[in-house]
Amino acid sequence: MASEPVEVIAESAPAEEGVPNLEDALREAELKAAEYHDAWLRAKAETENVRRRAQEDIAKAAKFAIERFARELLAVKDSLEIALATDAQSVESLRAGSEVTLKQLVAAFEKSALKEVNPLGEKFDPNLHQAISVVASTQEPNTVVTVLQKGYLLADRVLRPAMVVVAKAEA
């Protein structure tokens, strides 16, 4: 007698209480993974938007940084044009007009944090001054004797160093 194959029917074993079904656990893990992936994509998109907006803001700031200063200079230009448009000019009126125009220009500089550096009689500072020459002088060594060209600071940063002549130590 040949043995007949025995057919085994696998019944799903009932899940024990407190032990989750593997399929349910897998479904939950897949849902959480999809949720985290969606949150990551949103965060990535938000970061990209913030970066793009920041680049646009930087570009606009660079493009229009001089706007306030340019607006202040318009009054100076207007004064110069009025002075040149006048036919009957005397030396006194030209001088008075020039003084008013210079005052407007100085005011525009002050509003824009542009400061003049006139170091006559001060100690030489290589961070603010450019020595053109050194001369024998009765003044203390390394002191600015002559200012050939004033310097300028823009918000405490050197825009143009003052060109100066410095006293040297006597031998």
Coordinates of N, CA and C in Angstrom, one line a residue:
M1 N 0.8 -1.1 0.0 CA 0.0 0.0 0.0 C 0.9 1.2 0.0
A2 N 0.7 2.0 -1.0 CA 1.5 3.2 -1.1 C 0.9 4.3 -0.2
S3 N 1.8 5.0 0.3 CA 1.3 6.0 1.2 C 0.8 7.2 0.4
E4 N -0.3 7.7 0.7 CA -0.9 8.9 0.0 C -0.4 10.2 0.7
P5 N -0.1 11.1 -0.2 CA 0.3 12.4 0.4 C -0.8 13.0 1.3
V6 N -0.3 13.5 2.4 CA -1.3 14.1 3.3 C -1.3 15.6 3.0
E7 N -2.5 16.0 2.8 CA -2.7 17.4 2.5 C -2.8 18.2 3.8
V8 N -1.9 19.1 3.9 CA -1.9 19.9 5.2 C -2.5 21.3 4.9
I9 N -3.5 21.6 5.6 CA -4.2 22.9 5.4 C -3.7 23.7 6.5
A10 N -3.1 24.8 6.1 CA -2.6 25.7 7.1 C -3.7 26.7 7.4
E11 N -4.0 26.7 8.6 CA -5.0 27.7 9.1 C -4.2 28.8 9.7
S12 N -4.8 30.0 9.5 CA -4.1 31.1 10.1 C -4.3 31.0 11.6
A13 N -3.3 31.0 12.3 CA -3.4 30.9 13.8 C -4.0 32.2 14.3
P14 N -4.8 32.0 15.2 CA -5.4 33.2 15.8 C -4.4 34.0 16.5
A15 N -4.4 35.3 16.3 CA -3.4 36.2 17.0 C -3.7 36.2 18.5
E16 N -2.6 36.1 19.1 CA -2.7 36.1 20.6 C -3.0 37.5 21.0
E17 N -3.7 37.7 22.1 CA -4.0 39.0 22.6 C -2.7 39.7 23.0
G18 N -2.6 41.0 22.6 CA -1.4 41.8 23.0 C -0.3 41.7 22.0
V19 N -0.3 40.7 21.0 CA 0.7 40.6 20.0 C 0.1 41.0 18.7
P20 N 0.6 42.1 18.1 CA 0.0 42.7 16.8 C 0.2 41.7 15.7
N21 N -0.7 41.8 14.8 CA -0.6 41.0 13.5 C 0.5 41.6 12.7
L22 N 1.4 40.9 12.1 CA 2.5 41.4 11.3 C 2.0 42.3 10.1
E23 N 0.9 41.9 9.5 CA 0.4 42.7 8.4 C 0.0 44.1 8.9
D24 N -0.7 44.1 10.0 CA -1.2 45.4 10.6 C 0.0 46.2 11.0
A25 N 1.0 45.6 11.6 CA 2.2 46.4 11.9 C 2.9 46.9 10.7
L26 N 3.0 46.1 9.6 CA 3.6 46.6 8.4 C 2.8 47.8 7.8
R27 N 1.5 47.7 7.8 CA 0.7 48.7 7.3 C 0.9 50.0 8.1
E28 N 0.9 49.9 9.4 CA 1.2 51.1 10.2 C 2.5 51.7 10.0
A29 N 3.5 50.9 9.8 CA 4.9 51.4 9.5 C 4.9 52.1 8.2
E30 N 4.2 51.5 7.2 CA 4.2 52.1 5.8 C 3.5 53.5 5.9
L31 N 2.4 53.6 6.7 CA 1.7 54.8 6.8 C 2.6 55.9 7.5
K32 N 3.3 55.5 8.5 CA 4.2 56.4 9.2 C 5.3 56.8 8.3
A33 N 5.8 55.9 7.5 CA 6.9 56.3 6.6 C 6.4 57.2 5.5
A34 N 5.2 57.0 5.0 CA 4.6 57.9 4.0 C 4.4 59.3 4.7
E35 N 3.9 59.3 5.9 CA 3.7 60.6 6.6 C 5.0 61.3 6.8
Y36 N 6.0 60.6 7.3 CA 7.3 61.3 7.5 C 7.9 61.8 6.1
H37 N 7.7 61.0 5.1 CA 8.2 61.4 3.8 C 7.5 62.7 3.3
D38 N 6.2 62.7 3.5 CA 5.5 63.9 3.1 C 5.9 65.1 3.9
A39 N 6.1 64.9 5.2 CA 6.6 66.1 6.1 C 8.0 66.5 5.6
W40 N 8.9 65.6 5.3 CA 10.2 65.9 4.8 C 10.1 66.7 3.5
L41 N 9.3 66.3 2.6 CA 9.1 67.0 1.3 C 8.6 68.4 1.5
R42 N 7.7 68.6 2.4 CA 7.2 69.9 2.7 C 8.3 70.8 3.4
A43 N 9.0 70.2 4.3 CA 10.1 71.0 4.9 C 11.2 71.3 3.9
K44 N 11.5 70.4 3.0 CA 12.5 70.7 1.9 C 12.0 71.8 1.0
A45 N 10.7 71.8 0.7 CA 10.1 72.8 -0.2 C 10.1 74.2 0.5
E46 N 9.8 74.2 1.8 CA 9.8 75.4 2.6 C 11.2 76.0 2.7
T47 N 12.2 75.1 2.9 CA 13.6 75.6 3.0 C 14.0 76.2 1.7
E48 N 13.6 75.6 0.6 CA 14.0 76.1 -0.7 C 13.3 77.4 -1.0
N49 N 12.1 77.6 -0.5 CA 11.4 78.9 -0.7 C 12.1 80.0 0.1
V50 N 12.5 79.7 1.4 CA 13.2 80.6 2.2 C 14.5 81.0 1.6
R51 N 15.2 80.1 1.1 CA 16.5 80.3 0.4 C 16.3 81.2 -0.8
R52 N 15.3 80.9 -1.6 CA 15.1 81.7 -2.8 C 14.7 83.1 -2.4
R53 N 13.8 83.3 -1.4 CA 13.4 84.6 -1.0 C 14.5 85.4 -0.4
A54 N 15.4 84.8 0.3 CA 16.6 85.4 0.9 C 17.5 85.9 -0.3
Q55 N 17.7 85.1 -1.3 CA 18.5 85.5 -2.4 C 17.9 86.7 -3.1
E56 N 16.6 86.7 -3.3 CA 15.9 87.9 -3.9 C 16.1 89.1 -3.1
D57 N 15.9 89.0 -1.7 CA 16.1 90.1 -0.8 C 17.5 90.7 -0.9
I58 N 18.5 89.8 -1.0 CA 19.9 90.2 -1.1 C 20.1 91.0 -2.4
A59 N 19.6 90.4 -3.5 CA 19.7 91.1 -4.8 C 19.1 92.5 -4.8
K60 N 17.9 92.6 -4.2 CA 17.2 93.9 -4.1 C 18.0 94.9 -3.2
A61 N 18.5 94.4 -2.1 CA 19.3 95.2 -1.2 C 20.5 95.8 -1.9
A62 N 21.2 94.9 -2.6 CA 22.4 95.4 -3.4 C 22.0 96.4 -4.5
K63 N 20.9 96.1 -5.1 CA 20.5 97.0 -6.2 C 20.0 98.4 -5.8
F64 N 19.4 98.4 -4.6 CA 18.8 99.7 -4.1 C 19.5 100.2 -2.9
A65 N 20.7 99.7 -2.6 CA 21.4 100.2 -1.4 C 21.7 101.7 -1.4
I66 N 22.0 102.2 -2.6 CA 22.4 103.6 -2.7 C 21.2 104.5 -2.9
E67 N 20.0 104.0 -2.9 CA 18.8 104.8 -3.2 C 18.7 106.0 -2.2
R68 N 18.9 105.8 -0.9 CA 18.7 106.9 0.1 C 19.8 108.0 -0.2
F69 N 21.0 107.5 -0.4 CA 22.1 108.5 -0.7 C 21.8 109.3 -2.0
A70 N 21.4 108.6 -3.0 CA 21.1 109.2 -4.3 C 20.0 110.2 -4.1
R71 N 19.0 109.9 -3.3 CA 17.9 110.9 -3.1 C 18.4 112.1 -2.4
E72 N 19.4 112.0 -1.5 CA 20.0 113.1 -0.8 C 20.8 114.0 -1.8
L73 N 21.4 113.4 -2.7 CA 22.3 114.1 -3.7 C 21.5 114.9 -4.7
L74 N 20.2 114.5 -4.9 CA 19.4 115.3 -5.8 C 19.3 116.7 -5.5
A75 N 19.2 117.0 -4.2 CA 19.1 118.5 -3.8 C 20.4 119.2 -4.1
V76 N 21.5 118.5 -4.0 CA 22.8 119.1 -4.3 C 22.9 119.4 -5.8
K77 N 22.4 118.4 -6.6 CA 22.4 118.6 -8.1 C 21.5 119.8 -8.5
D78 N 20.3 119.9 -7.8 CA 19.4 120.9 -8.1 C 20.0 122.3 -7.8
S79 N 20.7 122.4 -6.7 CA 21.4 123.7 -6.3 C 22.4 124.1 -7.3
L80 N 23.2 123.1 -7.8 CA 24.3 123.4 -8.8 C 23.6 123.8 -10.1
E81 N 22.6 123.2 -10.5 CA 21.9 123.6 -11.8 C 21.3 125.0 -11.7
I82 N 20.7 125.3 -10.5 CA 20.2 126.7 -10.3 C 21.3 127.7 -10.4
A83 N 22.4 127.4 -9.8 CA 23.6 128.3 -9.8 C 24.1 128.5 -11.2
L84 N 24.2 127.5 -12.0 CA 24.7 127.6 -13.3 C 23.7 128.3 -14.3
A85 N 22.4 128.2 -14.0 CA 21.4 128.8 -14.8 C 21.3 130.3 -14.7
T86 N 21.8 130.8 -13.6 CA 21.8 132.3 -13.4 C 22.8 133.0 -14.2
D87 N 22.3 134.0 -15.0 CA 23.2 134.7 -15.9 C 24.1 135.7 -15.2
A88 N 23.4 136.6 -14.4 CA 24.1 137.6 -13.7 C 24.7 137.1 -12.4
Q89 N 25.9 136.7 -12.4 CA 26.5 136.1 -11.2 C 27.7 136.9 -10.8
S90 N 27.7 137.2 -9.5 CA 28.9 137.9 -8.9 C 29.7 136.9 -8.1
V91 N 30.9 137.3 -7.8 CA 31.8 136.4 -7.0 C 31.1 136.0 -5.7
E92 N 30.5 137.0 -5.1 CA 29.8 136.8 -3.8 C 28.7 135.8 -3.9
S93 N 27.9 136.0 -5.0 CA 26.7 135.0 -5.1 C 27.2 133.6 -5.4
L94 N 28.2 133.5 -6.2 CA 28.8 132.2 -6.5 C 29.3 131.5 -5.3
R95 N 30.0 132.3 -4.5 CA 30.6 131.8 -3.2 C 29.4 131.4 -2.3
A96 N 28.4 132.2 -2.1 CA 27.3 131.9 -1.2 C 26.6 130.6 -1.7
G97 N 26.4 130.5 -3.0 CA 25.7 129.3 -3.6 C 26.6 128.1 -3.4
S98 N 27.9 128.2 -3.5 CA 28.8 127.1 -3.3 C 28.7 126.6 -1.9
E99 N 28.7 127.6 -1.0 CA 28.6 127.3 0.5 C 27.3 126.5 0.8
V100 N 26.2 127.0 0.3 CA 24.9 126.3 0.5 C 25.0 124.9 -0.1
T101 N 25.5 124.8 -1.3 CA 25.6 123.4 -1.9 C 26.5 122.5 -1.1
L102 N 27.6 123.0 -0.6 CA 28.5 122.2 0.2 C 27.8 121.8 1.5
K103 N 27.1 122.7 2.1 CA 26.3 122.3 3.3 C 25.3 121.2 3.0
Q104 N 24.7 121.2 1.8 CA 23.7 120.2 1.4 C 24.5 118.9 1.2
L105 N 25.6 118.9 0.6 CA 26.4 117.7 0.4 C 26.9 117.1 1.7
V106 N 27.4 118.0 2.6 CA 27.8 117.5 4.0 C 26.6 116.8 4.7
A107 N 25.5 117.4 4.6 CA 24.3 116.9 5.3 C 23.9 115.5 4.6
A108 N 24.0 115.4 3.3 CA 23.8 114.1 2.7 C 24.8 113.1 3.1
F109 N 26.0 113.4 3.3 CA 27.1 112.5 3.8 C 26.7 112.1 5.2
E110 N 26.3 113.0 6.0 CA 26.0 112.6 7.4 C 24.9 111.7 7.5
K111 N 23.8 111.9 6.7 CA 22.7 111.1 6.7 C 23.0 109.7 6.2
S112 N 24.0 109.5 5.4 CA 24.4 108.2 4.9 C 25.6 107.6 5.6
A113 N 25.9 108.1 6.8 CA 27.0 107.6 7.6 C 28.4 107.7 6.9
L114 N 28.6 108.7 6.1 CA 29.8 108.9 5.4 C 30.5 110.0 6.2
K115 N 31.7 109.6 6.8 CA 32.4 110.6 7.6 C 33.7 111.0 7.0
E116 N 34.1 112.2 7.2 CA 35.4 112.7 6.7 C 36.5 112.4 7.7
V117 N 37.7 112.1 7.1 CA 38.9 111.8 8.0 C 39.9 112.9 7.6
N118 N 40.1 113.8 8.5 CA 41.1 114.9 8.4 C 42.1 114.8 9.5
P119 N 43.2 114.0 9.4 CA 44.0 113.6 10.5 C 45.2 114.6 10.8
L120 N 45.1 115.8 10.4 CA 46.2 116.8 10.6 C 46.5 116.9 12.1
G121 N 47.8 116.6 12.4 CA 48.3 116.7 13.8 C 48.1 115.4 14.6
E122 N 47.4 114.4 14.1 CA 47.2 113.1 14.7 C 48.3 112.1 14.5
K123 N 48.3 111.1 15.3 CA 49.3 110.0 15.0 C 48.9 109.3 13.7
F124 N 49.9 108.9 13.0 CA 49.7 108.2 11.7 C 49.1 106.8 12.1
D125 N 48.0 106.5 11.4 CA 47.3 105.2 11.5 C 47.2 104.5 10.1
P126 N 48.0 103.5 9.9 CA 48.0 102.8 8.6 C 46.6 102.3 8.2
N127 N 45.7 102.1 9.1 CA 44.4 101.6 8.8 C 43.5 102.7 8.2
L128 N 43.8 104.0 8.5 CA 43.0 105.1 8.1 C 43.7 106.0 7.1
H129 N 45.1 106.0 7.1 CA 45.9 106.9 6.4 C 46.8 106.2 5.4
Q130 N 47.1 106.9 4.3 CA 48.1 106.4 3.4 C 49.2 107.5 3.3
A131 N 50.4 107.1 3.8 CA 51.6 108.0 3.8 C 52.1 108.1 2.4
I132 N 52.2 109.3 1.9 CA 52.8 109.6 0.6 C 54.3 109.9 0.7
S133 N 54.6 110.6 1.8 CA 56.0 110.8 2.1 C 56.3 111.1 3.5
V134 N 57.6 111.1 3.9 CA 58.0 111.3 5.3 C 59.0 112.5 5.2
V135 N 58.7 113.4 6.1 CA 59.6 114.6 6.1 C 60.1 114.9 7.6
A136 N 61.3 115.6 7.6 CA 61.8 116.0 8.9 C 60.9 117.1 9.4
S137 N 60.6 117.0 10.7 CA 59.7 118.0 11.3 C 59.9 118.2 12.8
T138 N 59.5 119.3 13.3 CA 59.6 119.5 14.7 C 58.5 118.8 15.5
Q139 N 57.5 118.3 14.8 CA 56.5 117.6 15.4 C 57.0 116.2 15.9
E140 N 56.2 115.6 16.7 CA 56.5 114.2 17.2 C 56.6 113.2 16.0
P141 N 57.5 112.3 16.0 CA 57.6 111.3 14.9 C 56.3 110.5 14.8
N142 N 56.0 110.1 13.5 CA 54.8 109.4 13.1 C 53.5 110.2 13.3
T143 N 53.7 111.5 13.2 CA 52.5 112.4 13.3 C 52.2 113.0 11.9
V144 N 51.0 113.1 11.6 CA 50.6 113.7 10.3 C 50.9 115.2 10.3
V145 N 51.8 115.5 9.3 CA 52.2 116.9 9.2 C 51.3 117.7 8.2
T146 N 51.0 117.0 7.1 CA 50.2 117.6 6.0 C 49.2 116.6 5.5
V147 N 48.0 117.1 5.2 CA 46.9 116.2 4.6 C 46.8 116.7 3.2
L148 N 47.2 115.8 2.3 CA 47.1 116.1 0.8 C 45.7 115.8 0.3
Q149 N 45.0 114.8 0.9 CA 43.7 114.5 0.4 C 42.9 113.9 1.6
K150 N 41.8 114.4 2.0 CA 41.0 113.9 3.1 C 40.6 112.5 2.8
G151 N 40.4 111.7 3.8 CA 39.9 110.3 3.7 C 38.4 110.3 4.1
Y152 N 37.8 109.2 3.8 CA 36.4 109.0 4.1 C 36.1 107.6 4.7
L153 N 35.2 107.6 5.7 CA 34.7 106.3 6.3 C 33.3 106.2 5.9
L154 N 32.9 105.0 5.6 CA 31.5 104.7 5.3 C 31.1 103.7 6.4
A155 N 30.3 104.1 7.4 CA 29.8 103.3 8.5 C 31.0 102.6 9.2
D156 N 32.0 103.5 9.5 CA 33.3 103.1 10.2 C 34.1 102.1 9.4
R157 N 34.0 102.0 8.1 CA 34.8 101.3 7.2 C 35.5 102.2 6.2
V158 N 36.8 102.0 6.0 CA 37.5 103.0 5.1 C 37.0 102.9 3.7
L159 N 36.5 104.0 3.2 CA 36.1 104.1 1.8 C 37.3 104.6 1.0
R160 N 38.0 105.6 1.5 CA 39.2 106.1 0.9 C 40.1 106.6 2.1
P161 N 41.3 106.1 2.1 CA 42.3 106.5 3.1 C 42.7 108.0 2.9
A162 N 43.0 108.7 4.0 CA 43.5 110.0 3.8 C 45.0 109.9 3.3
M163 N 45.3 110.7 2.3 CA 46.7 110.8 1.9 C 47.5 111.8 2.6
V164 N 48.5 111.4 3.3 CA 49.2 112.3 4.3 C 50.7 112.3 4.1
V165 N 51.3 113.3 4.7 CA 52.8 113.4 4.9 C 53.0 113.3 6.4
V166 N 54.0 112.4 6.7 CA 54.2 112.0 8.1 C 55.6 112.6 8.5
A167 N 55.6 113.0 9.8 CA 56.9 113.4 10.4 C 57.8 112.2 10.7
K168 N 59.1 112.4 10.4 CA 60.0 111.3 10.8 C 60.8 111.6 12.0
A169 N 61.4 110.6 12.6 CA 62.2 110.8 13.8 C 63.5 111.5 13.3
E170 N 64.0 112.5 14.1 CA 65.2 113.1 13.8 C 66.4 112.2 14.1
A171 N 67.4 112.2 13.2 CA 68.5 111.3 13.4 C 69.5 111.8 14.4

